[in-house]
Short mmCIF file of C-alpha atoms in Angstrom, two decimals:
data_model
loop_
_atom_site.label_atom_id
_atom_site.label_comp_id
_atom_site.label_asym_id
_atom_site.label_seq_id
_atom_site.Cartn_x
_atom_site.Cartn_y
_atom_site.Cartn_z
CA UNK A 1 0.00 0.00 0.00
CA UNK A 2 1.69 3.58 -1.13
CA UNK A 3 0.08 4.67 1.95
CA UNK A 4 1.57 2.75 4.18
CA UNK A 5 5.05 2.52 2.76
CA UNK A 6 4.74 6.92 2.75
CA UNK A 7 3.54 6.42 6.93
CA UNK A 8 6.54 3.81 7.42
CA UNK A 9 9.42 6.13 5.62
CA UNK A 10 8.33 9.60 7.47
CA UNK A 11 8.31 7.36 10.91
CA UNK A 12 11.82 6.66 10.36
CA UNK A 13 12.65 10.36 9.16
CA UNK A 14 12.76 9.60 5.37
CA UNK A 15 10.49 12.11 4.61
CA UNK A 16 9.36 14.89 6.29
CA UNK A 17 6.70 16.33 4.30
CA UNK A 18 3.27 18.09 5.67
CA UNK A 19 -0.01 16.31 4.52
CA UNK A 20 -0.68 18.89 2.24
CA UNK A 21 1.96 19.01 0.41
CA UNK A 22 1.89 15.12 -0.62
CA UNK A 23 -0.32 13.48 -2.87
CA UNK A 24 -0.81 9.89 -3.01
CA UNK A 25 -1.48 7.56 -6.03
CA UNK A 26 -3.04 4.38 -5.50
CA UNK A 27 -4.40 3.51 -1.74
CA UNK A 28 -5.77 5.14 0.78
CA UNK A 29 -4.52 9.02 0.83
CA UNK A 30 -4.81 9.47 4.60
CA UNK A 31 -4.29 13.04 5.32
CA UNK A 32 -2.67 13.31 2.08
CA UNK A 33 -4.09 14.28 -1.73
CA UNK A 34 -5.40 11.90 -3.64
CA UNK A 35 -4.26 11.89 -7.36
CA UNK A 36 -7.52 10.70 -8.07
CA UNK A 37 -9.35 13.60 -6.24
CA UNK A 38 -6.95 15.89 -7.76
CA UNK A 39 -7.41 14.73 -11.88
CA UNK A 40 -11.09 14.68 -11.25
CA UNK A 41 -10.87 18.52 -10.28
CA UNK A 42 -8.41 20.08 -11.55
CA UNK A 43 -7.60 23.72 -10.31
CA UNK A 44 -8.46 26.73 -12.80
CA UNK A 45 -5.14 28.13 -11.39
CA UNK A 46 -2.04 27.47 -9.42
CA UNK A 47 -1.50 30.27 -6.84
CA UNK A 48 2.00 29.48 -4.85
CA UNK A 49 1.74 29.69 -0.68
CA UNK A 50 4.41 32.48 -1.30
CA UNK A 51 5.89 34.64 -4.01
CA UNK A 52 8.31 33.13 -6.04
CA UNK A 53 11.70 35.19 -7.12
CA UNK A 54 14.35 34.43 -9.68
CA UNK A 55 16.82 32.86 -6.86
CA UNK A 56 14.74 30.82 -4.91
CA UNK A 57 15.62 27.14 -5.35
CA UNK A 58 14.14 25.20 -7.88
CA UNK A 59 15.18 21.73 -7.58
CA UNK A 60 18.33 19.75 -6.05
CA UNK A 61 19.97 18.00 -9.22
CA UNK A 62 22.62 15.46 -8.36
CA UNK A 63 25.85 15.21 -9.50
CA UNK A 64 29.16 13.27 -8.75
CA UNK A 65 31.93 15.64 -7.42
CA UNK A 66 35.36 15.79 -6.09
CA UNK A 67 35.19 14.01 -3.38
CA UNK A 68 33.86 10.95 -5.59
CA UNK A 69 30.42 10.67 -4.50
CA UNK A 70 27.18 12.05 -5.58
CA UNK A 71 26.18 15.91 -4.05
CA UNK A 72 22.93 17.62 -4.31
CA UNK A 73 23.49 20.96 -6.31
CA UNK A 74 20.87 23.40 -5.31
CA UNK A 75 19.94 24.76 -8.41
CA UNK A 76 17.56 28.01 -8.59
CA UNK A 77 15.20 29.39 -10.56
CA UNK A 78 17.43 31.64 -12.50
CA UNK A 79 19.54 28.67 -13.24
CA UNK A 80 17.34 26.92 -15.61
CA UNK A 81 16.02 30.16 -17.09
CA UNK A 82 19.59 31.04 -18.12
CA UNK A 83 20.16 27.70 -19.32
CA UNK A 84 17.23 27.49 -21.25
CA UNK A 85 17.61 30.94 -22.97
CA UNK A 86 21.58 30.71 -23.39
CA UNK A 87 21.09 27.21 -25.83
CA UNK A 88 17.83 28.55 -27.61
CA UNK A 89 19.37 31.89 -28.59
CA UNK A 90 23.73 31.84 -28.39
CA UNK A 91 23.55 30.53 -31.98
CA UNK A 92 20.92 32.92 -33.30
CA UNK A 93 18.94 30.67 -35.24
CA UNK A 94 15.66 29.08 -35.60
CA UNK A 95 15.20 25.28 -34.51
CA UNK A 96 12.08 24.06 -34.48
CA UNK A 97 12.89 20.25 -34.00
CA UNK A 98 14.63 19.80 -30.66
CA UNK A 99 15.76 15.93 -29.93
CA UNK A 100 16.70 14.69 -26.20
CA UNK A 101 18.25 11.24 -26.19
CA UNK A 102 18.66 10.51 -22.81
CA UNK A 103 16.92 10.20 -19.83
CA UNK A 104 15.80 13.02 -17.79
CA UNK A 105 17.64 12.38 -14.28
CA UNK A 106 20.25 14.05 -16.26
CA UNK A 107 20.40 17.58 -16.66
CA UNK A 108 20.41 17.65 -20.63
CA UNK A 109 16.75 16.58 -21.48
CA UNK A 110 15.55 19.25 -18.89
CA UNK A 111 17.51 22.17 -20.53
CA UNK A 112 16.55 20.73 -23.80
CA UNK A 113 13.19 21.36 -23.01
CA UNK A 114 12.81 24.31 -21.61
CA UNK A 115 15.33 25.18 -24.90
CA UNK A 116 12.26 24.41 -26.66
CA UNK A 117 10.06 26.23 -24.74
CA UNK A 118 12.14 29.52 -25.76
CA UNK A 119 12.43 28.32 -29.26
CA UNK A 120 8.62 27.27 -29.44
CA UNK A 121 9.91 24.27 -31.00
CA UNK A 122 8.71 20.78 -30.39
CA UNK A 123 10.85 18.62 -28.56
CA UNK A 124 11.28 14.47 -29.27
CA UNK A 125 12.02 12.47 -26.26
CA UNK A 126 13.95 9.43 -26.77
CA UNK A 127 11.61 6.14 -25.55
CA UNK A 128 15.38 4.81 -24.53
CA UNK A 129 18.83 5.73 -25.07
CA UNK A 130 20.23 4.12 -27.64
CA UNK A 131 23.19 4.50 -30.07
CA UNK A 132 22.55 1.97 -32.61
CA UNK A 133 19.29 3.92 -33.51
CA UNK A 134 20.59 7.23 -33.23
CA UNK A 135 20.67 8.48 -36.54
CA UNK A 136 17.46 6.84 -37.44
CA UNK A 137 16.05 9.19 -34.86
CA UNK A 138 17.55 12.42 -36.41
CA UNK A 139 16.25 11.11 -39.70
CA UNK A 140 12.63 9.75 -38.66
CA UNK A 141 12.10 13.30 -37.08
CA UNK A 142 13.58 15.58 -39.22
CA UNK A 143 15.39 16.66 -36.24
CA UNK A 144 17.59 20.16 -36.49
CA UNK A 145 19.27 20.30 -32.66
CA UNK A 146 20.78 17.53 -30.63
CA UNK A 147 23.73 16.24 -28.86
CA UNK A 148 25.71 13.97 -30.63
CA UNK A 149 27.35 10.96 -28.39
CA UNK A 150 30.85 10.82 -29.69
CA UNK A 151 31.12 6.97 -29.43
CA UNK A 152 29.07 6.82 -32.47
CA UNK A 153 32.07 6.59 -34.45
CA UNK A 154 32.49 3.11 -33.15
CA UNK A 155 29.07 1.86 -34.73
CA UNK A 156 28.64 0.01 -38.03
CA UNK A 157 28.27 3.23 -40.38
CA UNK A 158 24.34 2.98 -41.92
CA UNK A 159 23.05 4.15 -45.39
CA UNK A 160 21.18 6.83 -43.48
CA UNK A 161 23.74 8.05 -41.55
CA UNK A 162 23.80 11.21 -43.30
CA UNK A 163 19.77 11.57 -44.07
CA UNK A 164 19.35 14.50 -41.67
CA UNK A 165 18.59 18.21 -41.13
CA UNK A 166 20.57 18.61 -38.22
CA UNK A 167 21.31 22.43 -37.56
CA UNK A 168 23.97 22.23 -34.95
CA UNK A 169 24.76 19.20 -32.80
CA UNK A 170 26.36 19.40 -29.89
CA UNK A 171 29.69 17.53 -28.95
CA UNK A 172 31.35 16.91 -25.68
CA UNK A 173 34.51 15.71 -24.95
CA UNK A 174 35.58 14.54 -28.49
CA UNK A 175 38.67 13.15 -29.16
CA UNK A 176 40.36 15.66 -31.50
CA UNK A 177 41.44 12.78 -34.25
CA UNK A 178 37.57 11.75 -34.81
CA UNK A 179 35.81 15.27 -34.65
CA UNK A 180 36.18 15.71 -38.33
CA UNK A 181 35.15 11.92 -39.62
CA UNK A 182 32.10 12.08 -37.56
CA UNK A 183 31.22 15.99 -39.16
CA UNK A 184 31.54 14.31 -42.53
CA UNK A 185 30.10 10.92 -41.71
CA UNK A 186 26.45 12.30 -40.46
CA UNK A 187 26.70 15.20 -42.45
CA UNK A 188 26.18 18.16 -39.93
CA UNK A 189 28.03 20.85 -37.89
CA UNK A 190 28.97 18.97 -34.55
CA UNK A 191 30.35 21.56 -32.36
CA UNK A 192 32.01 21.13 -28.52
CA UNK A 193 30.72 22.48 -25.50
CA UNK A 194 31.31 22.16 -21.87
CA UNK A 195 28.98 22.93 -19.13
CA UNK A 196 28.62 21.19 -15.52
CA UNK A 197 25.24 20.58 -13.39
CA UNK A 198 26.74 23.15 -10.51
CA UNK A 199 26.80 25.74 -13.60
CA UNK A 200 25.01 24.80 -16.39
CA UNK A 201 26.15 26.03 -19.63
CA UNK A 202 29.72 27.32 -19.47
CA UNK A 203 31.76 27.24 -23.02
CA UNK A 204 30.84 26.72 -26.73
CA UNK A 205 32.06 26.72 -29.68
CA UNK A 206 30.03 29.57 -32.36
CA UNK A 207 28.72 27.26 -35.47
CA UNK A 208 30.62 29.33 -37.46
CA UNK A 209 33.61 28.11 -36.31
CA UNK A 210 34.44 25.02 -38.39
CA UNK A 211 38.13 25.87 -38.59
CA UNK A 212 37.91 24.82 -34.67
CA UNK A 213 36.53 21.20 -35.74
CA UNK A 214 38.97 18.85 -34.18
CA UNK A 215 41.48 21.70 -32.30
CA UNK A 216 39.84 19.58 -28.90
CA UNK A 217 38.74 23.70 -27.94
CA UNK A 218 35.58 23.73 -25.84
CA UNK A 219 35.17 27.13 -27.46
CA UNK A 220 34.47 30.59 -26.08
CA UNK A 221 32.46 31.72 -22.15
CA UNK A 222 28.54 31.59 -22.61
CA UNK A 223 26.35 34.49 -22.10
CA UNK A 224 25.81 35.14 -17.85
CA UNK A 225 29.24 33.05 -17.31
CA UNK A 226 32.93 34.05 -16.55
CA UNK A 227 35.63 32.10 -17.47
CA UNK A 228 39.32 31.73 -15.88
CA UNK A 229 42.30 29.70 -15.93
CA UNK A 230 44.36 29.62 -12.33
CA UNK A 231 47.50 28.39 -11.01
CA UNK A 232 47.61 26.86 -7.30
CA UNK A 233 47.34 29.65 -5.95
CA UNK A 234 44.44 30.63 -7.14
CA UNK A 235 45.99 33.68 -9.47
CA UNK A 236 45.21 33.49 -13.46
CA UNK A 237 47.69 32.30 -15.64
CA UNK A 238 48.50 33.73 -19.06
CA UNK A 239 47.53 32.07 -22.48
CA UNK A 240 49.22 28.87 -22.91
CA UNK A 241 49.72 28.26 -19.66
CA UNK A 242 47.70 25.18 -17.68
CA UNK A 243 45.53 26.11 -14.80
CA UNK A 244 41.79 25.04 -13.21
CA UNK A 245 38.87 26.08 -14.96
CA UNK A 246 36.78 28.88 -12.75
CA UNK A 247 33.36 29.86 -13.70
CA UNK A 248 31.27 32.67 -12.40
CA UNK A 249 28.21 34.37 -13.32
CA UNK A 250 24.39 34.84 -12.42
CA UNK A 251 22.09 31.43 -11.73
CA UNK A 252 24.90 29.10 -10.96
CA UNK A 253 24.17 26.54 -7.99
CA UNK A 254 23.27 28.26 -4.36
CA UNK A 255 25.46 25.27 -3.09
CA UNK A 256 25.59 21.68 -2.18
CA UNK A 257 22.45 20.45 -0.42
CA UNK A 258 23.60 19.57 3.62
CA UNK A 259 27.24 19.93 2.40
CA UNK A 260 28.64 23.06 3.45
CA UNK A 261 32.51 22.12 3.70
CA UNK A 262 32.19 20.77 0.00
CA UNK A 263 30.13 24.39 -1.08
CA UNK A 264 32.71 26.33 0.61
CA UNK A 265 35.64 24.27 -0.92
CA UNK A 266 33.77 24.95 -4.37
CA UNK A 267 32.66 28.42 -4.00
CA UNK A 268 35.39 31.04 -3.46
CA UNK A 269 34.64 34.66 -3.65
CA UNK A 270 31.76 33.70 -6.56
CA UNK A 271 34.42 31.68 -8.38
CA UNK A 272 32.96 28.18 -9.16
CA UNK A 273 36.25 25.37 -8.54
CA UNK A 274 35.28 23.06 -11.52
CA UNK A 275 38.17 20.44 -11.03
CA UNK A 276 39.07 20.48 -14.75
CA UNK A 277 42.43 21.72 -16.30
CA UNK A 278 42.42 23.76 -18.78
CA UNK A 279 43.98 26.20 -21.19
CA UNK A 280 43.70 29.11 -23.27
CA UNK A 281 44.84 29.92 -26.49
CA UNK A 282 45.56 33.35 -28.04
CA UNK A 283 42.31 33.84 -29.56
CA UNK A 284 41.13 33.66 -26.38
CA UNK A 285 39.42 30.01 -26.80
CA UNK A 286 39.68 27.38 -23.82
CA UNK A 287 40.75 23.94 -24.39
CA UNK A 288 40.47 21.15 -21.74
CA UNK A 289 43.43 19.61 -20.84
CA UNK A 290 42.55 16.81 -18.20
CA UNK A 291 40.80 16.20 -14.91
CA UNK A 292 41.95 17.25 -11.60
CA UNK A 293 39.23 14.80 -10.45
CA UNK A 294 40.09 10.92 -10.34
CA UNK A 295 36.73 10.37 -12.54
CA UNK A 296 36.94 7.85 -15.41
CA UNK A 297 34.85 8.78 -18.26
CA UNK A 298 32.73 6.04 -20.31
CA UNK A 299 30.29 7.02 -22.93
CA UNK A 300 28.42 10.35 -21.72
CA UNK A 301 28.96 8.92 -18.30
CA UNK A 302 31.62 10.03 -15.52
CA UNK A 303 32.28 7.15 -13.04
CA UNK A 304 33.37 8.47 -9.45
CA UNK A 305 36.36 5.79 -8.82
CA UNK A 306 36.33 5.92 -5.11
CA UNK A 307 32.39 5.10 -5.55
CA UNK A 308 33.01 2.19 -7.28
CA UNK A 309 36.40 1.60 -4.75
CA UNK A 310 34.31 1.85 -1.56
CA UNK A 311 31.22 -0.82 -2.98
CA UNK A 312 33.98 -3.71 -3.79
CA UNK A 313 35.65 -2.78 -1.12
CA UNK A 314 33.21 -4.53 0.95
CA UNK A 315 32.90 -7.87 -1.61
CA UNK A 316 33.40 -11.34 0.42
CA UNK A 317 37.25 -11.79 0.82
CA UNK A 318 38.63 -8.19 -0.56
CA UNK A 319 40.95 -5.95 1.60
CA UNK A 320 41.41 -3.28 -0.78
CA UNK A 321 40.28 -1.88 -4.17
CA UNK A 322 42.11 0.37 -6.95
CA UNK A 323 40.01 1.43 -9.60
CA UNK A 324 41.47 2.72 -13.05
CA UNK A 325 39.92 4.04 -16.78
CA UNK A 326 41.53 1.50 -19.74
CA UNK A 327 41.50 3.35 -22.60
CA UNK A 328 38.45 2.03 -25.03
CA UNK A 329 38.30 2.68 -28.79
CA UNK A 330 34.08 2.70 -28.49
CA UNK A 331 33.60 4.24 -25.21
CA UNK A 332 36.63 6.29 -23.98
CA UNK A 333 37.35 4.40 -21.25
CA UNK A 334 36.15 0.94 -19.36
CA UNK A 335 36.45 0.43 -15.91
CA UNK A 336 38.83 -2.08 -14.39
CA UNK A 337 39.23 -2.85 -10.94
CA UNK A 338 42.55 -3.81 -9.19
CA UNK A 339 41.68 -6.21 -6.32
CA UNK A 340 44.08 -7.41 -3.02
CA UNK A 341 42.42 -9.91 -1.17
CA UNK A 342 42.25 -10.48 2.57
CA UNK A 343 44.92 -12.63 4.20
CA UNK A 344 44.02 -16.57 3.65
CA UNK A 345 41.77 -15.54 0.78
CA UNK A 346 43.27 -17.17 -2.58
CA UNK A 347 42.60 -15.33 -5.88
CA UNK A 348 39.58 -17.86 -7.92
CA UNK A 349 36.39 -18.20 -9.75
CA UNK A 350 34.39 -17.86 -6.79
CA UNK A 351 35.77 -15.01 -4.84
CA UNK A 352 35.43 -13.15 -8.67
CA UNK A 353 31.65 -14.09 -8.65
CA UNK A 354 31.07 -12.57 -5.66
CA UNK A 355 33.14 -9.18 -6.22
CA UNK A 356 30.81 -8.81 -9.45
CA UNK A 357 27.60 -10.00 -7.64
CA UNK A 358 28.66 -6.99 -5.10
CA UNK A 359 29.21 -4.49 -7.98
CA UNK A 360 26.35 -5.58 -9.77
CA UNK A 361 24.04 -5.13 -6.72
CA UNK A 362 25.65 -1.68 -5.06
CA UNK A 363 26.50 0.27 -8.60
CA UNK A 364 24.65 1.82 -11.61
CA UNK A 365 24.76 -0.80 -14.33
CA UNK A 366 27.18 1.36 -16.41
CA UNK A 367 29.64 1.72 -13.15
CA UNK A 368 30.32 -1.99 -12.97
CA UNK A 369 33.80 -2.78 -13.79
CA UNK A 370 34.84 -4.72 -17.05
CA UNK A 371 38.13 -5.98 -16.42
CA UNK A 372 39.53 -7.10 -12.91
CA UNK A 373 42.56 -8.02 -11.84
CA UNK A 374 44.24 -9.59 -8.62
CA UNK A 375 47.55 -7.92 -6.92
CA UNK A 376 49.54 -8.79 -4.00
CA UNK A 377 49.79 -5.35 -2.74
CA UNK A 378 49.60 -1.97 -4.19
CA UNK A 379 52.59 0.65 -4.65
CA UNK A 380 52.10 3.45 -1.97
CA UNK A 381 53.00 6.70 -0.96
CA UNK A 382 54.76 7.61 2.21
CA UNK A 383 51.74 7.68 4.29
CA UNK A 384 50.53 3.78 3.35
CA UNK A 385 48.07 5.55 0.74
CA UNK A 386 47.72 3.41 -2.43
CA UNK A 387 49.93 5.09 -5.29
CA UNK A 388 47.20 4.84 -7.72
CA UNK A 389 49.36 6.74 -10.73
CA UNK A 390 51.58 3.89 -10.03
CA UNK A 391 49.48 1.17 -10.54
CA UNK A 392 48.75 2.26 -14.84
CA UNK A 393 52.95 4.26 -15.22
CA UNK A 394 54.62 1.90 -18.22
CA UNK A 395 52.11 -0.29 -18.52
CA UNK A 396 51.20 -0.37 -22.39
CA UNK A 397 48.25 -2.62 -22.43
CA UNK A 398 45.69 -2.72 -19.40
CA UNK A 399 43.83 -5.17 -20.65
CA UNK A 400 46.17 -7.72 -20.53
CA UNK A 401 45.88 -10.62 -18.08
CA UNK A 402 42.76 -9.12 -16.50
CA UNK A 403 39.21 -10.87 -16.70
CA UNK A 404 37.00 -9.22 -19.06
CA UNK A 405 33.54 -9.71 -17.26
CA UNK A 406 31.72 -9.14 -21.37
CA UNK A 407 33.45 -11.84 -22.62
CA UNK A 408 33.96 -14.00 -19.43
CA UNK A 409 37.43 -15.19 -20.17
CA UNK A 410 40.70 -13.97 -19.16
CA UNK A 411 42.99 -11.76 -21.60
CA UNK A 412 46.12 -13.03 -22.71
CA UNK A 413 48.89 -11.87 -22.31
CA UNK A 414 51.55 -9.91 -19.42
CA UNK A 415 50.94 -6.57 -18.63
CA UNK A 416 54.01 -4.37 -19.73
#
C-alpha cells in the first residue's frame, strides 16, 4: 500500500513532508491528496503559498563531485532560465525540431526542453537511449538540434547516416582525431561544448567556427558566465599556460544540499572550482586539458572511482580496491578494478563471482567494472596511501591478463 510505505518512511525520518503538500497515487490518501481527487478537479489556477523570485531554489539535481560521491546541487530558478535561454538563442537561429536522447535524471533533457520552450519548438524524447538507432532518430524526425554521443564513431556506419537536417549538434569531450570523420560521416556541424550541473552552460564553440573542428577547444564563455584559468594559488595564468577552470556568473548553484565544507571548498569569492584543467589559447578560446578529479569517463557517463572503490571494497574476501579508466576505442574508457584480497583468501572463480555480484548489486549498471585483476599489494606513498598513478605508469596494455567480465574469459597476455 503507497500509503503505508509513505507512513513507514516519514516514521523513520525519510520524509518529512506536511499532509498537504503530498499526494498519493493508489491507496488510501490518509491526510494526504489523492491523485484521483486531484485529476477529477483540476484547479483553474495554481497560486503558490508564497511569491516566487528568480533565486529561490528550484530543484536539487545530483551530481558526482570531487570528493567521488554524488552531491545535491541546489539549483535556482534563475539557473534553468539562463540555461534554457543561453542554448535557444547563443547561436541565433531558428530550430524548431529539438531531440533529447537521454533520460531526464540528467540535466540535458531538462535544458533541452525548456530550450524548446524559448524556441517554441517541439521537442522528441527518446523512448530509450540508444546508439545503434541514433541516426534513425535524427532522420525519422527531421530533427535540427541535438547532442551527438561521440562513441558513435564506433558503430557500423548505416546508409542513413547522413539523411538528416541537423542544424547544430552538440559535442562533448571529443577526441580531437575523430571530430572531423564524424562531421563528414552524419553530415552536420557537430560543435564542442562544456557545461557542468553546478553551472550549467559554461563554453561553446560559435557554429561558425568550423576551422575549430577537431582543435579539442571547448570554445568561447557563454552568455551570464565568466571564465578563468588559475594556477595553485588561485591567481590566473596567461595564455598557454595550464591552470583550473573557474566559472562565475548569475544562476549558478546556491550550493551543495547539507554539504557546506564541499560548497565552501567549491565556492570562493563567486568563483565556481570546476576540477578540470584547462587552457587558453591566443584567440582567447579554452581547451580542456585533463581532470583534476580521479573520474573515469565512459560514454556520456563520468564514473566516481572511489564510488566504485568503496562498494567492492566490501565484496566477500577483498581488503582493498584500486580502480582505473583503460582506454576504449568505443567508449573512452572501461572500468577495471585492481583487487588485493584479505589474508588466507586465494585469488579464484568464486571469490570473482562474488566481487561482481557486489558491484552488480551496489553500482549503476554502467559503473560496474569490465576488467579485474588480482595484486599482491599496491605501490604506496609515504603515508601507506595506495599510489594509484603507479598502478597504470609503463604499462602499455591494461587489458592484458585481467578478466573481461563481457566476454567472461581472461585476456592473454603480461601486462608491460
Amino acid at each position: 500500500d503507497t500509503r503505508a510505505a509513505l507512513d513507514q518512511a516519514r516514521a523513520e525520518g525519510l520524509v518529512a513532508l506536511e499532509d498537504r503538500r503530498l499526494i498519493v497515487a493508489g491507496g488510501a490518501a490518509g491526510g494526504a491528496l489523492a491523485w484521483e481527487t486531484l485529476a477529477a478537479t483540476p484547479a483553474d489556477r495554481f497560486d503558490p503559498p508564497q511569491p516566487v523570485g528568480h533565486d529561490d531554489l528550484l530543484n536539487i539535481q545530483f551530481t558526482s563531485g570531487t570528493s567521488g560521491f554524488p552531491k545535491g546541487c541546489m539549483l535556482s530558478q534563475r539557473y534553468w532560465i539562463s540555461a534554457g535561454k543561453v542554448n535557444a538563442f547563443r547561436d541565433g537561429r531558428v530550430y524548431r525540431r529539438i531531440l533529447a536522447s537521454t533520460p531526464f535524471f540528467y540535466m540535458d533533457p531538462q535544458w533541452l526542453l525548456l530550450m524548446t520552450l524559448y524556441q517554441r519548438a517541439t521537442l522528441f524524447v527518446a523512448a530509450r537511449q540508444s546508439t545503434s538507432r541514433f541516426s534513425q532518430l535524427l532522420l525519422y524526425f527531421d530533427i535540427e538540434f541535438c547532442l551527438l554521443p561521440w562513441v558513435l564513431h564506433g558503430m557500423e556506419p548505416q546508409p542513413h547516416d547522413a539523411d538528416n537536417h541537423v542544424i547544430r549538434a552538440n559535442i562533448y569531450g571529443c577526441p580531437r582525431d575523430l571530430h572531423a570523420g564524424l562531421e563528414a560521416r552524419f553530415d552536420l556541424n557537430a560543435r564542442e561544448a562544456f557545461g557542468m550541473t553546478e553551472v550549467g552552460p559554461a563554453l561553446f564553440m560559435p557554429i561558425e567556427r568550423a576551422d575549430k573542428v577537431g582543435s579539442g577547444s571547448c570554445g568561447l564563455p557563454c552568455p551570464f558566465r565568466d571564465c578563468r584559468i588559475v594556477d595553485e594559488a588561485g591567481q590566473p595564468v596567461p595564455p598557454g599556460q595550464t591552470g583550473e577552470l573557474q566559472i562565475r556568473g548569475p544562476g549558478i548553484m546556491l550550493g551543495y544540499y547539507n554539504n557546506p565544507e564541499a560548497t565552501a571548498e567549491a565556492l570562493k569569492d563567486g568563483w565556481f572550482a570546476t576540477g578540470d584543467l584547462f587552457r587558453q589559447d591566443d584567440e582567447g578560446f579554452f581547451h580542456i586539458v585533463g581532470r583534476k578529479k580521479d573520474m573515469i569517463r565512459r560514454s556520456a557517463e563520468n564514473i566516481a572511482a572511489r564510488e566504485v572503490e568503496v562498494v567492492l571494497a566490501a565484496a566477500p574476501g577483498v581488503a582493498e580496491v584500486a580502480v582505473v579508466g583503460v582506454p576504449d576505442p568505443l567508449r573512452g574508457q572501461e572500468v577495471k578494478a585492481y583487487l588485493k584480497l584479505k589474508e588466507g583468501v586465494a585469488p579464484g572463480p568464486q571469490v570473482l563471482e562474488a566481487v561482481i555480484a557486489t558491484a552488480t548489486a551496489g553500482l549503476a549498471p554502467f559503473k560496474v567494472p569490465r576488467f579485474f585483476a588480482f595484486v599482491q599489494d599496491f605501490p604506496r606513498t609515504a603515508s601507506l596511501k595506495i599510489a594509484k598513478p603507479q598502478i597504470t605508469a609503463g604499462v602499455r596494455d591494461l587489458r592484458a591478463g585481467a578478466f573481461d567480465r563481457t566476454t567472461g574469459t581472461w585476456a592473454e597476455g603480461e601486462p608491460a
